[in-house]
Structures are given as structure tokens and as C-alpha cells.
Amino acid sequence: MENVLPSAVLEICVLVGVSRDKVKEVCQVAQKNDVKNFAPLEPEVLSVFVPPFISKQEFQATTINSNAFNKTKRRSFRKKKEKSKIESARALNGAQKVPETEDISVPKDVDLNGLPQLCFPGGFFVTTESKDDHFHFLVFTDVCGNRTYGVVAQYYQPVQDGHTSSNGQVHWETVQTSKAAAYFVPYAVCVISRYPYFNALKDCLSCLLVQLKPYKDLEVDDCIKEFAAKLSLIPSPPPGPLHLVFNMKPLQVIFPSREDPDSPLIDLDLHLPFLCFKPKQVLQIITCILTERKIVFFSSDWALLTLISECFMLYLHPVQWQHTFVPILSRQMLDFVMAPTSFLMGCHLDHFEEVSKEADDLILINIDNGDIAQSKSFEDEADIPDIPNIPLRAAEIFITRVEGLPLHYDLERCHLGSGTDLGEVQLRRRTWQQKLNSEIQQMTLQLIVNIFREVKDHLNYEHRVFNSEEFMKTRAQSDQPFYRKVLETYMFHSFLKARLNRRMDAFARLELSTQSEEDRLSSMLDSPRRLTMEKMVSKRFNPQYMISKRMGMSLPNLQDISPKDYPARNSSLRGINTKPATRLISKSVSTFKIPEIHFPLVGQCVLSYYIDFNNHLSRAINILPPENSALLARYFYLRGLIGLMQGKLLNALLDFQNLYKTDVRIFPTDLVRKVVETLPPGDRSQAEQKPELKRLISQVLDKQREIAKVDDHVKNFALPSTHMQLDDFVKRIQESGIVKDIDTIHRLFDALTVGQQKQIDPETFKDFYNYWKETESEAQDVNLPPAVIERLDKNECVYKLSASVKTNKGVGKIAMTQKRLFLLAEGGRPGYEEIATFRDIEEVKSTTVAFLLLRIPTLKIKAMSKKEVFEANLKSECDLWHLMVKEMWAGKKMADDHKDPQYIQQALTNVLLMDAVVGALQSSKIIYAASKLSYFDKMKNEVPMMVPKTTAETLKHKINPSAGETFPQAVEFLLYTPGQLDPVEKHGDAHPKLWCALEEGKVAVFDASTWSKQHCFKVGSSKLKCMVMAEQSQVWIGSQDSIIYIINTHSMSCNKQLNDHRSEVTDIIVQARDSMSSEAYSCSSDGTVIAWNVSTLKVNRRFQLPCESLMSIKYHDGRLWCCIGSCILVVTTSGLVRQTVNMERRTTDPPLSLLSFQLFPERDQVWASCSGSPDLYIWNTTDLSTPAQKISLQDCAEITCMMKVKDQMWVGGRGLSQGRIKGKIYVVDAEKKTVEKELVGHAGTVKAICSAEDRYVLSGSGKEEGKIAIWKVE
């Protein structure tokens, strides 16, 4: 199965020692001269064991079908110079001879020449007394960065009275008299694996040594070969909650799996570094790794070198070490520490002084005593670079959590009785270790998240830019040395690539799950960064503030909620999560016992082993309930592998096909593709006749053709050095992070090019950028008196402060927040003087007042609630403040009228851009230039956008699922799911949710109790057509790519897919049944309808309707109602057509095409609309032969969607309003057949409608606007 099957546990097994002749010679000399201390010998490879151990011919002889995967590698190898004696000995023992012409094939990344010195890194010595067995661990890295792992077991064999044991063979030769001294020769067995099974392989080798020790006439080679053959038959378990157990006798050896496909495999004790180092030292070592220093670990125990090094690699996950990693250096390899680049290596403690003197700038870490030092080869010690400190808050949280770790097993278990069963003792220890490992993983991941959480705030995803300069400005002064070094590393560069690729790895998941509510709200709106009042208070008094959360289990009463003034984001002062990070509930892990392998070198026995393995897996699959799909997927995966081993390729492909319905994350795409490409013609023909296999084959081959190179470059933001035309300017502004909206950037371009050519020079851009960033920075330093803060809302931010001016309320500075204007009074009565909220402003004027011979520019603001007009002598600032206040006033009115808080955020951005333009330009036309950015004020004056009274009364709120995107995205479909008080879920996850399907497979999920965005993910890259909640834990999403994606509502991840449709999935409905599991029906545009068992995801029925296009289906009274464009078919659940609902038309009329329809069961009605028509058609379901009643909707161009709510039909589409085509909703009374309301709430066509508990209706618009409106149902 060369180059196809995933590697088994064993890649290669090697016996290392010295030749028998060499041992004989050394012992004779030693006895003759009475030598007690031997000179070191040069170890060599004595035997190599490489799978497969059953040849192709042997498999054929045992009726196993040969196939393209069979290898013909040689199974073992022995040094040729001993061949004559060995072969004669083998003949005596009945062993088969290996043909001398046969060559061994060793994996290309295993260096047999360098292996002996790594198996005996301290040297090879014959001794006069036996020593305990010793284990250590190796890590090999190839040129591509792929790692292979080795576990080495050293053991000693005696040489006495002519009984020599070497190369695994017994010899009876007289060396000396019976009084001769005993000598002991070391040997090493090295098992090399693709997987870091440190503990498991150590257990296996421990069992092997027990068998090797007492041997007499049994060859060591045969024993090791049988051992290697067993390991070569053990597959590595797929990622997930299933570990494999193998009886190696006397131990039960567990081969653990990775937690998920993105996680590393962990089979060691992660707490070891905390037993060797204090928490602060652990942080220092992590810092050295993150800053890519030259690091050398030292210990007197070779095993610790690799284990400690590996632990630190795992602590950093998902950040990855990119440089040389050699945790064990033998004596001959010490010059490696002279390498000029970063590295992490390990040496024996005996070489500490030698290494520290020979190499520069090394971090020397003594594992045995916990010391960390630096090499002293610098002439001036002041030149030695310091190890910067990990950011303070992250370090404090980490240390606090470390101090709470239960690191000592004996302390934890001292109250328990002594175990009398070895298996029970093993299990206790393993359970304790797994729990501790899990805690350490979570703790170290939290550390990485706390260090790098705010990196995302300085990323531009569209242009793949990281603004390192601005990121550094938000760091605390004491933390900057750390970040300055880290930001220059390859590790951080790779980390940035993953963030820009929006990889949903462990970092992203934890970062999202620990995100504050404030950050969730901020992410919905693209706001400039400013300090909220709450943060100002917290900065002064309580660094660890908590934001209160709304915990309602159902929809809010939206009539009581005014559009929120959402908080702006401030990176530098965001609180870090200090509580011991939410302790994750330990995921339950199952074990599967691998069958016994009795004679692994006999083909028939191996065949029996595969049959047993397959049967055990089949039994496990049959008794497992379908709800446990995660475990089912692992069983299918393993059975697929065993099927490939047996040569049953089609059975294997069927098992892999089942992964789509159980856990698609572990689907082995490359493996399946290679199997498909090498299928024999007979198997390929059979596969083509099975629909599920035919679909699988086309999918994996199509995916291969679709593979495109991922853009993974990362660009650091830099100011432009050349003149910019409009398109280049748009890109540069978006890269800078100032604003993303293209229309706003176009207005900014016009403002900055007033009175000159339509291009911007680098100096103008630089002045504008610097002024923007300076005002942003100055806003962080605004320090309001407590009496002022008390008067403001906690989420208000001061966006602009004037110079100190004279007003009719005294001298002070005018402050502008997103909600109001107030005077920060100075002098005798310092404090807060309210000027006006933007909602309360009645009039704003810019005028002049006489003072002696001068006319001083003055701003006058009249508030509706106050008689006195506020006047401020703003002098040179007056025109700018006049523009800014009018823009905010107009923006607030728009926000209130349209119930859309984003308008006020956009107005704020416009105001700050005006301010930056005025600050950056040196021109007499700066106010005219700034006025180019006055968008809402011009809109109010030039094109008044009156919101109809009915719309204003019914519209409660608007949200923008495209917030943060460059362009608005069309809302393709909406789904509301009610709240569930499920104990499995976190409290916030129990809230009702609004699911919004956007373009290119994107899905945004909102908490429907706060309307804050909770999740955003992508399923495929095609248009999403439909969504339904199939059961409490599943949302099914039908896509244009013909796949149904199944979302787990707990994890918000897509682990399952249904691939049985051949064209785009147009609709999915669920029929709830009390007595049995629910049944779902899905349809595709080619007329296929499939009935699914929701629990098992198996196809109950499938039928084809006689039509060219099937658009949607409904279920009512035991029948399926299917809209096929020209008519509606009423069919049985098995596909028999019972009735047809036809459109009545004259023969001269053009044919009508149905666009949408809805059933009204309570009134025995079916409602429908046609493409390009303003008419509604209503049939009576009890008499479908009667022509439909037609209702023409006034000023309507087309009806695109409809939803039954109480006794009303809410109809969405587009039509004429105030002389423009806009998105419209008509509320039609089902009894009177009259339009009760005509609602105009969208700039674009209404594309989607859904109902929320019949209390609210939610509508989504096309890409012209891309927003969701929330309407109150009367």
C-alpha cells in the first residue's frame, strides 16, 4: 500500500549494537589485561525490520486479492559480514533464509548511518556490571519540516563462560576459563514512527525487553521481527474521541488519537516542565522560543531532553516552531550548536561548559537544576541581549493557573486503596494524566490567546495587511520589548498567515469563546477606536471590569429597545480574561480493543486478524446509536483502512463515504483519491453502478481539479511612496484600517484633491494618515473628571474635543460623543454642562458676533428642550464644528428614522475624516474640502428620505450582517431558531438565534435576544439556497453546489454533509413525528426529492418528479406540495402525483412562472406569486379545480418571498416608493384578502423573510443594502 495508506504505528525497527567478533576481541583483551574500564566502541546497525512482513506472493497464497497497493519491500536486513555463521545457525533453528540478492528499502527520511550514535548518544561501552534498561526519545525532521519520532530502548546482555550474545544469536565458544569475569554488552532497539507515541511505544518496548531477557536458544532477531510485525499491523487512530488498545502482554498499550484534525497528538506527560522549572522560568523559556533564540537544553537524563523540548513545542500550539529542532545531540554532533540560525537542541549535562564557551548568544537551560543562563562569549556583558518579559497580565494569569495545577499524582491518590490489578493501576494513572494534560493545554492556549488576542484588530483581511506600527502603539510600554522581538520572527509570520486565512484553529475557537460582549457588539459596527466611559472608569479604578450580559431566553421586547449606541473598540485597554479560563468539560473518550495478533509473520494469521478487526468494528457500528456520530465516524474510518488492507476496495470506499454523514472533518481526501485513481477496471465498473460510489468518485476527482493555490502572503503596512490614482488610494486607505466603505473613500478622495489634479501625492497621504492616528492616540489620553463620567452612558466615547473657548455657559472645551455635545467647563466651576443630544437639536448656525472692531466666528445650537441657545466663540474652528455637528445631527435623525444604529457610526466616521482632512491640508479651501464628506447632511437637504408613518411604527430595529466587509452582501435566506435550555450548552448558547445566509457560502449567526453577532463561518463557496432546523442540535443548509451541510448548533461547526443530490438543493422541510424520529425532505432543481431519517441521516425514500425545475416544497396533510415553475404538484410522500395546481391564463398571454408559494392550512389556502408579476394567487386546497383568486399589490414590481404569520401573509418583494424602486413588504389579511400595511424598509429587493415566534418578522435585502429589518407583528 505504498504511498497510499497512512503509515501504521511502526515505520521501521532497528537493532543497534556491535558485532559479535568485536565483542569477542574486546572481552579477550580485557580479561587478559584485567581491564575494568573499556574504551568506547563504535555502534552500528545490526538488523533492520521494515514492513510489510508478508510479501505479495504470500498474500496471494492465502487468497487475499492482490492490488495496486501491495509492496515488495524486503522485511529484514542483517550485516553481510556475518552471513555465513548466521545462516548456518538459522538453518539449525528452522528459520527461512533471506535471498542474498534481495535489497532492503528503508524510508527515505531515515538515516541509518547517523542512527547508531543517536541510539547511544553518550557512547557505547562494554561494562563489568549490568545496568538497568534505559529509554530515550528521538525526533527527526526532514527538509520539508515533516517530523518522524523514535523511541530507543537500551538493554544489556552478558558475555560469560563462552556464552556470548551478540546480534541476537547464541554462540557456544570458549573465551576463557570458567573463572572469567562477566562482561555486559549494550544493545538498543529503536522503533521509528510517523507519530509521537512516546508513552505507547515505550510500553511496547518494555514488553519486548521482558521477552528478550530470558531467551536461550530463541533468536533475538526473530523476537524483534515478530514484535515489529505486530506494530506494523496497528493503524493510527483518526483524530477524535477514540483511542486504540492493544494487548502487548503483560501491558495493555493505549494508542491515543489527536483531539481534532488541527490538534497535535499528545502521548507524553505535559506537566514535566512544571516539575523541573518554576512558572516564571517556564515563561522565560516560552519567551526564548517565541523570540526564536538559539536554545540548548541540558540534562543528565537523555529521555528528559526530548520530553521537555516536546512539551514546550506543545505549549505553543497552534504557533509552530519553524527552525532546527534536534532535542538530542550525541557527542559527535556537538558542533551543531555553532549553527548561525535559530535552533532548539539538547545536550548531556557533561557538555555544558564546553558548549557555553564555544558558541555565542546561546540560551542554556539546565533541566536538572532549573537554571537558565546565557553564553558569556561577549566581551562586554552589557551586550548580551536580555530575555524580554511575557506581557504582564498574560503572565500573571498563567502563573496563577499553574499554582493551582495538581502536579503530584501521589498527593491526588493517597486516599485511595492500593491497586491490586496492573491494568487498574495503569488506568488510574492514565486518567489522571489525561485530565492534567487537558488542563495544561487549556492553560497554555489561554496564554497564547492573551498574548496575541488583539493582533486581529490590526489586520486587513482583504489586502492581507498587518499594521505592526499601530499594533505596537497599543502595547503597554513594559510589553513592547517582547512584541518588538516576536513580530520579527518566522513563527509570528506563519501565525499571521493563519489569522488572515481565517483558520478556525484552537486559537481562533478560544479567542471567540472568551470574547467579551462589548467586543461582540463592536464587531457589528465599523467604528473608530475610542475610549468608552466604562473603560475610562475601569482604567482608573478597576482593571478587570466585567460587562453585564443580557441573559434572556427569548426574544426581547423590541418596542422598548432604542437603537444602541454601540461601543467603539480600544485595543490597548481591553480587559484580558483573568478567571481560570473557562474549564472545558472533559470530552469523553472511548477505547477500541484491537484483536490479538497471534503469528504476525504468517499470511493466514494476518488475514484472520484483518477479518477479526473488521468483524469487531462492524459489531461496534451496529450497536452504536446514530446520535453518537463522532464515534461512528471513527469506526467507519478504521474499517475503511482495514478494507484497503484486505484488498476490498469498494467496501473501503463505502465506509469512507459514510464519513460525510458522520464527521466529514476526518475524510481522507488524498487517500480516497489515490484509491480511486488506481482502482482495477472491474472494481471501477462496479463502483460506477452504485450511485453513492459514483458520486464519491466524481467528488474527489473534481476536488483535485479545483485545487487552487492559496494566497498566503502577508504584507506589513507601509505608507505609499508614489502618487495615487483613485483605485490605488482606495486600496491604501483600506490597508491602513481607517475606513473600508468604498463610497466613503471615494468622497475622501474628492476632499483631498479639491483644487488639484485627481491624484494624491505621498506627502498628503502621510499628513492625513498621521493626523488621523494622532487624534486617535490623543483620544486615548482623554481623562474626564468622575463627575463628568457619571453624566454619560457607559458606552459613550469622546470623539472630538475643541480648544478651550468662551461660551454663554462659561469657558471650556466642547466635547462630542456619538450621542451628545457637552461643555467640559473650566475655571471656577469645572464640570459638565449639557449642550444638547443630537436627537434634541432643532437648529445649528454658524455666524459671527461683534467684539470691539472684530467679528468672531460663533457656533449657535438650539435644542428643542431648552429655551436658551448655546453659543460658542469657536473662532477658526467654527466652520469645521458647524459641519461636524450638522452631519451628526443628520446621521442621528437617519438612525432614528430607519432604526439603524449603523447610520450614526457612519456619521461619526465622516466627522472624523472631516477633522483629519482639515488637519492635514494646507489650503484656503479646507472647509469646502471637508464638506465633501458631509454625506447625511447633504442627503437630508437635497433628497429628504421620509420614512412612511406605517413603516416607522412597525420597524423596530435593523442589523447589518455585512458589517466589516468592503461591500454589502445579499441576504439569501433567514432562519430563526428558538432558545433551548439545554444543560449541554453554555448559557449564552441557549438564546434564540437568527441564522443569516450570505453570499459565497457565508453564514452569520446572531443572538436574537441582543442582536449581537455570535458566530460567522463558511460552508462551501456557493450560494446557499435554504436552511431548516432539523432537530435541536442540527441546522441543515442546502447549497447551490448540491450539498446539504449539517451544522452542529452546539459547536457551530459543519462536521457532516449529505451528498446524494446531483444539482442545487432548492428547499428542505422537516416533518415532525411523535412516534418515531423526524423525517426531512430535500429537493433539488433537477426534480429529485429525498426523504431522510433525521437521526440516522439515511435515505428513507427517493423519487424523481416529471419537471425541468423544482423550486420549493411544503408538507401538509400527508402530501408534498411541489412548486415546479409552471404549476404546483401535490404528490404522496412516495412521489405519486395526485393533483396539479395550474395557473389560469389566456392562450394569448405569455406563460407565467411561479416564483414562490406558501400554504395557509388553517384557511385551506395556498398562496403563490409569479416571476415579474405584482399579483398574488390564492387557491382553496379543498377544491383546486376552482380558479385562483387574484390580488394585485399596488406599486409592486415583483413578489419574491412570503411568510404566514398569525392570520396574515407577509409578502416581500420590490416596488415603487417615493419615485424609486425599493424593497417592500405587504402585510395581507388572509380573511379579507386586503393589504393592511405597506412597509418600505430596504433599499434593495426583499430576498428573505422569516418569522420569530409570530412576534416579529425579519426581512433581508439584496446586495444593494444587505441589511436585516426586524418588524413588530400586530
Short mmCIF file of C-alpha atoms in Angstrom, two decimals, residues 109 140-149 194:
data_model
loop_
_atom_site.label_atom_id
_atom_site.label_comp_id
_atom_site.label_asym_id
_atom_site.label_seq_id
_atom_site.Cartn_x
_atom_site.Cartn_y
_atom_site.Cartn_z
CA ASP A 109 13.95 10.20 5.60
CA PHE A 140 13.96 13.56 13.12
CA THR A 141 13.00 16.43 10.80
CA ASP A 142 13.24 16.25 7.01
CA VAL A 143 13.89 19.17 4.65
CA CYS A 144 10.14 19.82 4.33
CA GLY A 145 9.71 20.12 8.10
CA ASN A 146 7.94 16.76 8.49
CA ARG A 147 8.85 15.02 11.72
CA THR A 148 9.46 11.35 12.48
CA TYR A 149 9.82 10.04 16.00
CA ARG A 194 5.41 8.83 11.94
#
